[in-house]
Tab-separated table of C-alpha atoms in Angstrom:
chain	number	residue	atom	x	y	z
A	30	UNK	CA	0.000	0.000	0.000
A	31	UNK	CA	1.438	3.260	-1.330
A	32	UNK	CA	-1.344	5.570	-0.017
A	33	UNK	CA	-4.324	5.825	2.252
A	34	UNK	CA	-6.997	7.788	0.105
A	35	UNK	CA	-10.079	6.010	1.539
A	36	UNK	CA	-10.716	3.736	4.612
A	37	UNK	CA	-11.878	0.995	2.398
A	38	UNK	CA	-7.405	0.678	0.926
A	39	UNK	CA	-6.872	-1.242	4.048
A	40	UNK	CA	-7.989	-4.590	4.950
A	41	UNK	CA	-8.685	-5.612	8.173
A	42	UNK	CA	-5.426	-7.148	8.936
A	43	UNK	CA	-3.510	-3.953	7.743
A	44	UNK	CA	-6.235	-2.063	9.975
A	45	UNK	CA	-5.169	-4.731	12.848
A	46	UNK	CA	-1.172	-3.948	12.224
A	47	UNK	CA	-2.129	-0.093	12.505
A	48	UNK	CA	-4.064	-0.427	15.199
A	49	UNK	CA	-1.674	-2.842	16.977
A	50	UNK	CA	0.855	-0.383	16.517
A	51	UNK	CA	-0.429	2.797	17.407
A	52	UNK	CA	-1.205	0.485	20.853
A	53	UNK	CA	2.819	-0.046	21.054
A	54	UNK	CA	3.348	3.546	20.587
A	55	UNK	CA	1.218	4.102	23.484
A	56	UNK	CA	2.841	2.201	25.781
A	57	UNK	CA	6.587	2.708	24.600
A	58	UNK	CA	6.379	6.385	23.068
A	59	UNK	CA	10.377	6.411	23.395
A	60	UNK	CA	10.906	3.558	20.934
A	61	UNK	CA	9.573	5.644	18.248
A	62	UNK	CA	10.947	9.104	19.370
A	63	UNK	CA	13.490	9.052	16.532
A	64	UNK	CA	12.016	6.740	13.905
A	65	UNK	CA	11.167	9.142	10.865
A	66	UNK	CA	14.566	11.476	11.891
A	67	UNK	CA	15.550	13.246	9.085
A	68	UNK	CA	12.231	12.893	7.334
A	69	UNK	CA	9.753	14.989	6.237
A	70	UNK	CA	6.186	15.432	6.309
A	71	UNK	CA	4.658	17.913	4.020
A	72	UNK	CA	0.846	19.009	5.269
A	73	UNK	CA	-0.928	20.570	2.178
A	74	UNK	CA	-3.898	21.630	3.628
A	75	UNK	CA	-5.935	23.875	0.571
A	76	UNK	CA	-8.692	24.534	3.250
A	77	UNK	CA	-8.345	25.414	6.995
A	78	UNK	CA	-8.891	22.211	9.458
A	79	UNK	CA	-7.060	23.238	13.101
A	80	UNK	CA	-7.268	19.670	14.118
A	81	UNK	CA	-6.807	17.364	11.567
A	82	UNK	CA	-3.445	19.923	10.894
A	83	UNK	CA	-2.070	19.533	14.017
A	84	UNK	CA	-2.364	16.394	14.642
A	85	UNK	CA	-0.578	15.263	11.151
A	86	UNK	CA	2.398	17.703	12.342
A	87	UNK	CA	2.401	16.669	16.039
A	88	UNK	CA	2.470	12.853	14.977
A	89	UNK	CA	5.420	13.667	13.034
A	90	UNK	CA	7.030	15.379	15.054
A	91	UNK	CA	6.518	12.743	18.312
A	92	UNK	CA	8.357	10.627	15.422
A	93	UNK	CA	11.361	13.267	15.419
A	94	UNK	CA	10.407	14.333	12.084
A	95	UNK	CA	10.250	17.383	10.140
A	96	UNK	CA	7.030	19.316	8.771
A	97	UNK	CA	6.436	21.941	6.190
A	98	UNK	CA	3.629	22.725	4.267
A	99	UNK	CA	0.918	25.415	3.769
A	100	UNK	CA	-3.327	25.570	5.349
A	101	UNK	CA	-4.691	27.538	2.770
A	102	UNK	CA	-4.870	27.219	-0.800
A	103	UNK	CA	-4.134	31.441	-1.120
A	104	UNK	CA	-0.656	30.950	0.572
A	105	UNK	CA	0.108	27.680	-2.289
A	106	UNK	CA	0.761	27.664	-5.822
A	107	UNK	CA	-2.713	26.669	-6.510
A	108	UNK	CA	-3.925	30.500	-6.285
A	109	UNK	CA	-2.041	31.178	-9.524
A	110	UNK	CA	-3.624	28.507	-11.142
A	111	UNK	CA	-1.087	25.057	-10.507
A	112	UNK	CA	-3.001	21.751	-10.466
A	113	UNK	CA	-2.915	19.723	-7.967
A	114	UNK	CA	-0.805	17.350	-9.585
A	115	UNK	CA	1.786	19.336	-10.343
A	116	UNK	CA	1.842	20.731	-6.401
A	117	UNK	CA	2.459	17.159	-5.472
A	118	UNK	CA	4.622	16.199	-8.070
A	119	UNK	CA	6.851	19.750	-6.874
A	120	UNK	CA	6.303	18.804	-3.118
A	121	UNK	CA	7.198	15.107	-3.536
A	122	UNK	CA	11.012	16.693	-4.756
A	123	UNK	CA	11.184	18.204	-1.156
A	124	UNK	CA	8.933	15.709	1.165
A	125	UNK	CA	8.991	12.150	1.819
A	126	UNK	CA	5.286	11.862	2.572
A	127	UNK	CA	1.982	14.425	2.106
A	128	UNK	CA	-0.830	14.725	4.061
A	129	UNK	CA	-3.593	16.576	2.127
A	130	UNK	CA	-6.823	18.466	2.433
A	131	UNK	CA	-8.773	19.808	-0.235
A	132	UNK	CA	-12.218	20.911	-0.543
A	133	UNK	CA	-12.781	19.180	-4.298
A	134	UNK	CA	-13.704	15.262	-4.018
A	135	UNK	CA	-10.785	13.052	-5.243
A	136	UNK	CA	-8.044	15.574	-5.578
A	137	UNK	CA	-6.078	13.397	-2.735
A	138	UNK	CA	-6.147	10.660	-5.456
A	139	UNK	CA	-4.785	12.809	-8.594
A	140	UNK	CA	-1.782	13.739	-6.163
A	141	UNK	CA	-1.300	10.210	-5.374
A	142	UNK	CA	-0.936	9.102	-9.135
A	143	UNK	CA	1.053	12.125	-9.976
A	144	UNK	CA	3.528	11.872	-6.709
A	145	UNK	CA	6.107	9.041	-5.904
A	146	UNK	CA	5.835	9.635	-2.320
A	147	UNK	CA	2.970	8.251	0.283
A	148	UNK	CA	-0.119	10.968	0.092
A	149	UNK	CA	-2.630	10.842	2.787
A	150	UNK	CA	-6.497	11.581	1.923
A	151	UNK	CA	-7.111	14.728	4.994
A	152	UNK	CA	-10.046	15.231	4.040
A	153	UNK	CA	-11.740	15.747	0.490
A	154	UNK	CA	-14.753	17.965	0.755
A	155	UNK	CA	-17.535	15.327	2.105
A	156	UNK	CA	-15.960	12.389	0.321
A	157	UNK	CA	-13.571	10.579	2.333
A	158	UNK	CA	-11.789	11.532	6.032
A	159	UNK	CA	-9.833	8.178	5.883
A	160	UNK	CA	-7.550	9.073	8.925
A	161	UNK	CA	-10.800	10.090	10.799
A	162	UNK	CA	-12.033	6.680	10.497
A	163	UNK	CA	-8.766	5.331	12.036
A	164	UNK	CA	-9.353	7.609	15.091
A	165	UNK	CA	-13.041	6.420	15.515
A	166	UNK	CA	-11.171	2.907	14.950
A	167	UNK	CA	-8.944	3.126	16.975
A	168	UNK	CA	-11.252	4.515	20.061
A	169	UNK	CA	-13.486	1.874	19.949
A	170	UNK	CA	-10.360	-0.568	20.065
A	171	UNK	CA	-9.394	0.805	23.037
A	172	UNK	CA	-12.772	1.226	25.032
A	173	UNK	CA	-14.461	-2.002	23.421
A	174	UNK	CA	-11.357	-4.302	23.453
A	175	UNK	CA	-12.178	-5.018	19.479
A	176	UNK	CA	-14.872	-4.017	16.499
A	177	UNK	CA	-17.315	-7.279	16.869
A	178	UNK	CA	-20.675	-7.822	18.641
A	179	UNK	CA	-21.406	-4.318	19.610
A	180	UNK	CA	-24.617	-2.036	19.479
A	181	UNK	CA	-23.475	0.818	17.854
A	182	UNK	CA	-25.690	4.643	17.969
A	183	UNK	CA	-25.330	7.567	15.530
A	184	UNK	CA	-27.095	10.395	16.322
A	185	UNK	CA	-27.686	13.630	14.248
A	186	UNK	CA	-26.828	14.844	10.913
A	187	UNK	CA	-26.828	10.988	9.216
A	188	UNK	CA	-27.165	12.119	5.486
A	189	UNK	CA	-24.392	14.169	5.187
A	190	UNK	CA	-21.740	13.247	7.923
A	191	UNK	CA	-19.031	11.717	6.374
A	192	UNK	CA	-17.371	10.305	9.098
A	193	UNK	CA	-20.574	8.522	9.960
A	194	UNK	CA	-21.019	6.887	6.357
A	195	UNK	CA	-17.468	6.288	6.690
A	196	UNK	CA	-17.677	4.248	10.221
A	197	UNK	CA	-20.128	2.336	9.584
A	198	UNK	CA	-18.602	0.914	6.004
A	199	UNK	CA	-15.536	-0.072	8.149
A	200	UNK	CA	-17.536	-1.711	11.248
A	201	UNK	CA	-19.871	-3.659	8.638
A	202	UNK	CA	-16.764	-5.488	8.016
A	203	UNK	CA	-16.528	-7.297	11.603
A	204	UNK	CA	-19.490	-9.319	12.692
A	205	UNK	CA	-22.424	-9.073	15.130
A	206	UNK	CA	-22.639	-5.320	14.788
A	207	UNK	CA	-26.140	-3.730	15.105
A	208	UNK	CA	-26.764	-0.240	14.092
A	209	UNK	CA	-29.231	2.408	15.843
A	210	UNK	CA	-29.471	5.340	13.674
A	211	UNK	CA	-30.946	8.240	15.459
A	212	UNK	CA	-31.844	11.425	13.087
A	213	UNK	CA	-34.727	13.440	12.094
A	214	UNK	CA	-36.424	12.185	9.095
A	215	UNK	CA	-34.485	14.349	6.653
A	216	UNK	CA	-31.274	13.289	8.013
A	217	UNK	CA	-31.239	9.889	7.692
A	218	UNK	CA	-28.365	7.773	6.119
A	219	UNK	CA	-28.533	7.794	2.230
A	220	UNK	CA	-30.084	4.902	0.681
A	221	UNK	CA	-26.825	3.615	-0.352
A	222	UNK	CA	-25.301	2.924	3.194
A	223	UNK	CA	-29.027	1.237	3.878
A	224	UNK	CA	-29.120	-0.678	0.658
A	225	UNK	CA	-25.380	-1.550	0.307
A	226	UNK	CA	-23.917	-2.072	3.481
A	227	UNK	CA	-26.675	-2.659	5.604
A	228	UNK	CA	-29.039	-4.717	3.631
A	229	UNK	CA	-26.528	-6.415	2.026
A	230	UNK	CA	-24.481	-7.229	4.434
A	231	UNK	CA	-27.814	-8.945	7.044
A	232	UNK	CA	-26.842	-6.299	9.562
A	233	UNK	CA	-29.596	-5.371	12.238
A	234	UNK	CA	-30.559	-1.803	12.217
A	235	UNK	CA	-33.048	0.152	13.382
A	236	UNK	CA	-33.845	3.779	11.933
A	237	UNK	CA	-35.749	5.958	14.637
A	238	UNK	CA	-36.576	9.512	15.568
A	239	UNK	CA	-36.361	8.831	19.227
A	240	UNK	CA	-33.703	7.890	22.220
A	241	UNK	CA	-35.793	5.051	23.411
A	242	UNK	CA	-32.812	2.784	22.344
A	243	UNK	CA	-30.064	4.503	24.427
A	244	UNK	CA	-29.956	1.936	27.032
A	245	UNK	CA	-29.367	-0.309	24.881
A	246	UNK	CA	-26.262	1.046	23.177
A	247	UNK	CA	-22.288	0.445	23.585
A	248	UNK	CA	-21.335	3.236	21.393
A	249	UNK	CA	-23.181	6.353	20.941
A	250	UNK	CA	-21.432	8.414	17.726
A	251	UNK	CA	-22.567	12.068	18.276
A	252	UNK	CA	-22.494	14.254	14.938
A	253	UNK	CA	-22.880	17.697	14.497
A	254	UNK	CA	-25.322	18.818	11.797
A	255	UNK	CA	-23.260	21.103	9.513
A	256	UNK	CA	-24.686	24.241	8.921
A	257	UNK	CA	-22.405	24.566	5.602
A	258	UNK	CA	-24.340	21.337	3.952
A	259	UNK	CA	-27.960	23.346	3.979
A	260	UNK	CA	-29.018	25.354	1.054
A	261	UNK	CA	-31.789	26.524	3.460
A	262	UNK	CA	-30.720	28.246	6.321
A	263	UNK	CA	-34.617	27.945	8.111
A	264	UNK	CA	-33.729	24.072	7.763
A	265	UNK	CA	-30.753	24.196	9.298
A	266	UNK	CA	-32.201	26.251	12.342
A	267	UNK	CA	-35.227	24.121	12.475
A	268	UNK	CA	-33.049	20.886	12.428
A	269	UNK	CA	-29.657	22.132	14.637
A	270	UNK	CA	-31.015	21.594	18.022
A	271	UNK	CA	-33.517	18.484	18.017
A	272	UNK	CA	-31.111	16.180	19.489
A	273	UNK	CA	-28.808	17.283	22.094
A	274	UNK	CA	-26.879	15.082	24.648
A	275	UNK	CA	-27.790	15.603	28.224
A	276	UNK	CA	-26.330	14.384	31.085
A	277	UNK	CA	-29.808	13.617	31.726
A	278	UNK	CA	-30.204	11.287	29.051
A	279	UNK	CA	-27.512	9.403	30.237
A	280	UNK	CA	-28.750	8.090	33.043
A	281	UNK	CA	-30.336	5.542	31.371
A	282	UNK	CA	-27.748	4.675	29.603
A	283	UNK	CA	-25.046	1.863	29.907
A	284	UNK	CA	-22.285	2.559	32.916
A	285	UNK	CA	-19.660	1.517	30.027
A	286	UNK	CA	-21.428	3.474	26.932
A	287	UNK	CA	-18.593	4.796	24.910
A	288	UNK	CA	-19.813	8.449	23.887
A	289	UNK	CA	-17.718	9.677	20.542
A	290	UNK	CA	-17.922	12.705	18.501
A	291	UNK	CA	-15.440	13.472	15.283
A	292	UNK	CA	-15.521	16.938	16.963
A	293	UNK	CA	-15.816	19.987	16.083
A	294	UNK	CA	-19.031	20.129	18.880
A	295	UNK	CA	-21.485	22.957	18.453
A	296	UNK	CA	-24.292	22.210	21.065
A	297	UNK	CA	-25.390	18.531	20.794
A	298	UNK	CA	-23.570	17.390	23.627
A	299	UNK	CA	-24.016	19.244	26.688
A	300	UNK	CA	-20.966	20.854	28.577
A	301	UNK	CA	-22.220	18.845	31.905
A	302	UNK	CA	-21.211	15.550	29.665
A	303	UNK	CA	-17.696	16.547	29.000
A	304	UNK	CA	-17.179	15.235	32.912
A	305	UNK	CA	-18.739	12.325	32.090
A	306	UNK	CA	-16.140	9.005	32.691
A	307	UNK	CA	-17.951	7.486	29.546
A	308	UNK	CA	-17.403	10.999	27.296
A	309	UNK	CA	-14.239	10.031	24.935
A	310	UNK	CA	-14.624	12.091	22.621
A	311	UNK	CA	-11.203	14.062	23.824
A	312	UNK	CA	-9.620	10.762	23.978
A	313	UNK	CA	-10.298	10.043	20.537
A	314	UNK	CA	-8.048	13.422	20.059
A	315	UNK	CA	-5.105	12.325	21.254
A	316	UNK	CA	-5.714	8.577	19.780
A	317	UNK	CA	-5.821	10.820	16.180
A	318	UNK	CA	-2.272	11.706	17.290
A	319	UNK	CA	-1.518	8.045	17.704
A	320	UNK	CA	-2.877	6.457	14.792
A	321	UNK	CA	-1.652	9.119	12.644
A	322	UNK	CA	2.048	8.420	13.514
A	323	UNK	CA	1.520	4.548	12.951
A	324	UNK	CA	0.044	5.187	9.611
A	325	UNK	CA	3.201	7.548	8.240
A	326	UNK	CA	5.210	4.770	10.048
A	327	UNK	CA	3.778	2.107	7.698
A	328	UNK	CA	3.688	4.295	4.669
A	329	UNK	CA	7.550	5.247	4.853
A	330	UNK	CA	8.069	1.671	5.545
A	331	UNK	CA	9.642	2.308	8.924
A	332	UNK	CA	8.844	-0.895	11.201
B	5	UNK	CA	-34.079	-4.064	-48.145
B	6	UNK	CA	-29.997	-5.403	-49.148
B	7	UNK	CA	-26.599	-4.150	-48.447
B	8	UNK	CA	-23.650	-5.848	-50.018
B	9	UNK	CA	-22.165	-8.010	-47.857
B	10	UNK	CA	-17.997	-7.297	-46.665
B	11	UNK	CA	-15.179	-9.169	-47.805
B	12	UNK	CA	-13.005	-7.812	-45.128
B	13	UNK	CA	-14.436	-5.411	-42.110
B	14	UNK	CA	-16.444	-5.667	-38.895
B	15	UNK	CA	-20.320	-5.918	-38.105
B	16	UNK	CA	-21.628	-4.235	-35.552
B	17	UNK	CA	-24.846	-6.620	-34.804
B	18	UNK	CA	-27.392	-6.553	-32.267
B	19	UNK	CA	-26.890	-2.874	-31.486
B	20	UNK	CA	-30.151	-1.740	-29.738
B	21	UNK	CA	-32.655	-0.163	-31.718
B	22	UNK	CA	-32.058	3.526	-31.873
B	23	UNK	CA	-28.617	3.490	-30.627
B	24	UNK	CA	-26.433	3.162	-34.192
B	25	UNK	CA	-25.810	7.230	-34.692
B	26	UNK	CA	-24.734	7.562	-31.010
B	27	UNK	CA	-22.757	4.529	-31.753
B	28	UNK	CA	-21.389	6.141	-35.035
B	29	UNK	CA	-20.560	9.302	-33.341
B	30	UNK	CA	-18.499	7.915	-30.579
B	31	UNK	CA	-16.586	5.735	-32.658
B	32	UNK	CA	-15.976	8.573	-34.989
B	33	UNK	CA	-16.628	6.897	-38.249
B	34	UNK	CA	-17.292	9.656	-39.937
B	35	UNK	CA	-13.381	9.920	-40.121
B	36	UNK	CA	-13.168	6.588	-41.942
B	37	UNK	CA	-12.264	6.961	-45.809
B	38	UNK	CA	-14.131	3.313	-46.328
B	39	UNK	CA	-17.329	2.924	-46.588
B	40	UNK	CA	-19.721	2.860	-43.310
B	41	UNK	CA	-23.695	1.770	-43.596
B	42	UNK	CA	-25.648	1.852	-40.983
B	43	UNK	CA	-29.303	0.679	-40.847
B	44	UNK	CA	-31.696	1.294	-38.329
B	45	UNK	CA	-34.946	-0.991	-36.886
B	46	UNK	CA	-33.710	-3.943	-38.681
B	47	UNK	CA	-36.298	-7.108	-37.944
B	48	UNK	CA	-34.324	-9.156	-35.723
B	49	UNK	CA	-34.390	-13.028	-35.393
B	50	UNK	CA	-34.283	-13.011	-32.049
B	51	UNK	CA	-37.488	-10.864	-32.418
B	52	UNK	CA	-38.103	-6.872	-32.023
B	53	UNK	CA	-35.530	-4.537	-34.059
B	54	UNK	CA	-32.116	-3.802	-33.820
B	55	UNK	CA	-29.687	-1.821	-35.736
B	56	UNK	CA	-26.578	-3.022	-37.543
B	57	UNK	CA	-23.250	-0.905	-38.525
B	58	UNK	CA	-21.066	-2.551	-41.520
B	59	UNK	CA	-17.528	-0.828	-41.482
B	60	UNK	CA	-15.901	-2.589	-44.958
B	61	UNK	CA	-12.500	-2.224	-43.033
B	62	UNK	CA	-10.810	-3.933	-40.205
B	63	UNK	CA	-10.544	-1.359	-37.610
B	64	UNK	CA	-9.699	-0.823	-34.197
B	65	UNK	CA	-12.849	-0.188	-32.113
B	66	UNK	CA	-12.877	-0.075	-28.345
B	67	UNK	CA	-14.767	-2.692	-27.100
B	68	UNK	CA	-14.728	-1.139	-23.771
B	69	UNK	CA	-16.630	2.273	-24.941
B	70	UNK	CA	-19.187	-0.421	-26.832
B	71	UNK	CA	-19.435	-2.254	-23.738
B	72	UNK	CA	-20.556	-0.156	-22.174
B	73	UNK	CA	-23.005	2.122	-24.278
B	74	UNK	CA	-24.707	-1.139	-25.515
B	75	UNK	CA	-23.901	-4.443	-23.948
B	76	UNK	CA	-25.885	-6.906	-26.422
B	77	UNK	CA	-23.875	-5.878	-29.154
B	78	UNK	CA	-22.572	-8.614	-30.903
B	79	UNK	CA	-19.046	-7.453	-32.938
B	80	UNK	CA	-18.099	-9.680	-35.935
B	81	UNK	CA	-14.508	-9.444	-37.464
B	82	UNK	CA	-15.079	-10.391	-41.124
B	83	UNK	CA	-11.899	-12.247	-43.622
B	84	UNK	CA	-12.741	-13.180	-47.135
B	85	UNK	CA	-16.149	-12.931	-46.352
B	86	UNK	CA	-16.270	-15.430	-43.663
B	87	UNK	CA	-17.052	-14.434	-39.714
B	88	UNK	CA	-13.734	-15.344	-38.412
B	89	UNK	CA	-14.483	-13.810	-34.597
B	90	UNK	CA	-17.703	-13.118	-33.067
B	91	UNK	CA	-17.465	-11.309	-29.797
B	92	UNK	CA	-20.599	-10.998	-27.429
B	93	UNK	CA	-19.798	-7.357	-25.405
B	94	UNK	CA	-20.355	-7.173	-21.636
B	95	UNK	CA	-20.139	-4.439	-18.940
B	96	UNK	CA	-16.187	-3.092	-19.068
B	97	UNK	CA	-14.621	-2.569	-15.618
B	98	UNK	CA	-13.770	0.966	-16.417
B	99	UNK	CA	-13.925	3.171	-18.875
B	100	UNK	CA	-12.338	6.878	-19.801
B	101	UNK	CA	-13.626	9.193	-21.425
B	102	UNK	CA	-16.953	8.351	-22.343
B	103	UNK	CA	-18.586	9.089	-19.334
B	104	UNK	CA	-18.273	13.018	-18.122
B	105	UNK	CA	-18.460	13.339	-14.070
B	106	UNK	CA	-21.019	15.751	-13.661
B	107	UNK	CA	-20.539	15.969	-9.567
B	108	UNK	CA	-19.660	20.020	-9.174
B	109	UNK	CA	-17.775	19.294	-5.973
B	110	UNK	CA	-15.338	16.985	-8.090
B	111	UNK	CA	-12.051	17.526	-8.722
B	112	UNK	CA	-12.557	16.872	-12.751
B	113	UNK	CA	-15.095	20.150	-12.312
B	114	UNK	CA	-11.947	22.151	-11.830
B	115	UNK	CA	-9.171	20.314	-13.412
B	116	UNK	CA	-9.828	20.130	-16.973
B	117	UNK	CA	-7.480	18.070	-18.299
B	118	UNK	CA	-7.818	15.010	-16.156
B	119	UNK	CA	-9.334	12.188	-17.608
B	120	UNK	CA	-12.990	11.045	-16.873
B	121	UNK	CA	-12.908	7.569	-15.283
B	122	UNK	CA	-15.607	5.766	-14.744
B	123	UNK	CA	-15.320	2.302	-12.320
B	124	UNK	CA	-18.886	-0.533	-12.382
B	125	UNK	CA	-19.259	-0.804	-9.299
B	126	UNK	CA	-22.353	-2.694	-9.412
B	127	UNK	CA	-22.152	-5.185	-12.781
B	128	UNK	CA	-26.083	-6.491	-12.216
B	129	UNK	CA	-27.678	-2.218	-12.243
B	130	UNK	CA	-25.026	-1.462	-14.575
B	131	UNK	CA	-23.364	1.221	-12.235
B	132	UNK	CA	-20.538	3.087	-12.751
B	133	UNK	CA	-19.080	5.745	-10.289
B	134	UNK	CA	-16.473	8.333	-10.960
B	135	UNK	CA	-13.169	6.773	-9.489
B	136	UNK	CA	-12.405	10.372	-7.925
B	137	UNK	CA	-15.752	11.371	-5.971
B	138	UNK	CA	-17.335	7.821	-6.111
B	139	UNK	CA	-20.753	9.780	-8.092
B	140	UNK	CA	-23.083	7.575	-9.653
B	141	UNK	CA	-23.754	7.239	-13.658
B	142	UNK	CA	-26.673	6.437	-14.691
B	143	UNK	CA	-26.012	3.361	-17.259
B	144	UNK	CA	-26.236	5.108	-20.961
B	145	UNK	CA	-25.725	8.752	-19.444
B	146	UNK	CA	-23.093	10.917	-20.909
């Protein structure tokens, strides 16, 4: 594997070695303090993400690597007109591996064929997040002991969260997973993920409008709903607030529910959560970090 | 109603009724110095109509782009007036440059000289998604 532009390029045992070693970096951080010395990471970011950024450059540089790079397209070639092959064939002459964000769906993939160094999808408009997934993967590893026989809950904006669409592809690979999708009506998972993955695959899900099945859950996947995906800003008011995380709520809930959110929050989980022992969702920050420095590990081919 | 049978060239059978011009165009035959005929809502003996194309040379076609804009075609390679290959068409993988990604938030809708790839993803609907943004073609779109 040269690249990582969507979640679906590993398979499970490649997911397994990633996970397995972002678990060794854990618990022996100073083993891999010097492993990518002398190398460099180049993080072309042509649109702003503060967190997905960071954590690309503070993997590599836990590795004792180097970063450069740019996190908006007005400070890179690309404002005078370059294509985005020809940025990644120029970086590739300076880099040993990219990380990339861009708002147009598939550019991470036209860099890949044009550059002979590793390039990392981070983030293509609302196509793929792949490294995203790897967090989510990663956190459930680490709070569920593995990825089979668990109730899994997404709750909000279903229809266009990527990183929902995109967890739920990689967990309908392991067995015994059941799927509680909680959204308004207009939200709901695209007919695709239901007819495709689902449906296909014999997985139990439920679609409601309700929190009835909270108690029943061992993952609850909070999502923002994205103002920037309505065309109708009355929607977007109307639908913002209808499901919102209380500490309430969780009462009846699990004592070992894992609560996750990809993060940025807006309102849907309340503040009174974050104190929560079962909130992760600040874990799964720091096991971005993590996962992240095992997957430019693999790609440089640095055991 | 007769046209002269080929010595040497290919037969285009089994083309669905309707579809020979679109089939003409993409091929480009106009370009071809031999002669081309093409003749529309033939009867067909496997019943209903069907068009035929009759290229009196031996030419290159792309059995991918045919493939894929009309699967039942049936393409005949003609010597001395015999059939000496008869290929039945199916569904290719992928194809390039037939199908334009129409997705705005793709990265073709900016980049205008990358190719338009097409992957079937689903062989028994006849889908095909853009290999950059994963958007759906309708089978026979353009």
């Amino acid at each position: 594997m040269k690249d990582l532009i969507s979640i679906t390029d590993l398979t499970v045992e490649e997911l397994q070695e990633l996970i397995d070693k972002a678990l060794d970096i854990i618990e022996c951080p100073d083993k891999y303090a010097e492993k990518c010395k002398r190398k460099k990471l180049a993080t072309l970011f042509f649109e702003p993400s503060t967190r997905t950024r960071l954590s690309f450059e503070a993997a590599m540089l836990e590795l004792g690597g180097s970063v450069l790079g740019f996190s908006e397209a007005n400070s890179s070639s690309a404002a005078k007109g370059e294509s985005v092959a020809d940025t990644a064939r120029t970086v590739a002459c300076y880099a040993d591996i990219i990380a990339m964000r861009h708002p147009k769906e598939g550019a991470p993939l036209v860099a890949a064929s044009a550059a002979d160094i590793p390039v990392i999808n981070a983030g293509d408009g609302g196509h793929n997040h792949p490294t995203q997934t790897l967090t989510d993967l990663l956190t459930i590893y680490r709070e569920k002991g593995g990825f089979s026989n668990l109730k899994i809950g997404f709750c909000g904006d279903l229809k266009f969260g990527r990183t929902v669409h995109s967890l739920i592809n990689a967990m309908c690979r392991y067995e015994g997973n059941e799927f509680v999708l909680i959204s308004p009506e207009e939200l709901r998972v695209p007919g695709y993920i239901r007819k495709d993955l689902l449906d296909r695959g014999g997985f139990k899900y439920v679609e409601t409008d309700n929190w009835d099945l909270l108690p029943e859950l061992d993952i609850l996947y909070m999502t923002r709903v994205q103002r920037e995906r309505f065309f109708n800003e009355a929607d977007y008011l109307r639908l913002k607030d209808v499901f919102i995380l209380t500490a309430e709520k969780l009462r009846s809930a699990k004592e070992d529910l894992c609560i996750m959110h990809p993060l940025p929050r807006v309102n849907e989980i309340e503040r009174a959560v974050d104190d929560d022992p079962r909130a992760c969702y600040f874990k799964q920050v720091l096991n971005g970090k993590y996962i992240r420095m095992a997957l430019i590990l693999k790609l440089l081919g640095i055991e | 109603m007769t046209i002269d049978s080929i010595i040497n060239g290919i037969v285009l059978d089994h083309i669905s009724a309707g579809k020979s011009m679109e089939i003409y165009d993409i091929l480009e035959l106009s370009k071809l110095d031999c002669s081309v005929a093409i003749i529309k809502n033939a009867v067909s003996k496997k019943g209903g109509r069907k068009d035929i194309i009759k290229i009196d040379s031996i030419i290159d076609v792309n059995l991918d782009v045919l493939g894929y804009i009309d699967p039942g075609i049936t393409v005949n390679i003609v010597k001395d007036g015999k059939i000496v290959k008869k290929s039945h068409l199916e569904l290719p993988d992928r194809v390039a440059g037939v199908i334009k990604c129409n997705n705005p938030r793709c990265i073709t809708s900016t980049e205008q000289e990358l190719p338009h790839v097409f992957q079937l993803a689903d062989r028994e609907k006849g889908v095909y998604r853009c290999v950059y943004c994963e958007a759906k073609a309708g089978h026979g779109a353009s």
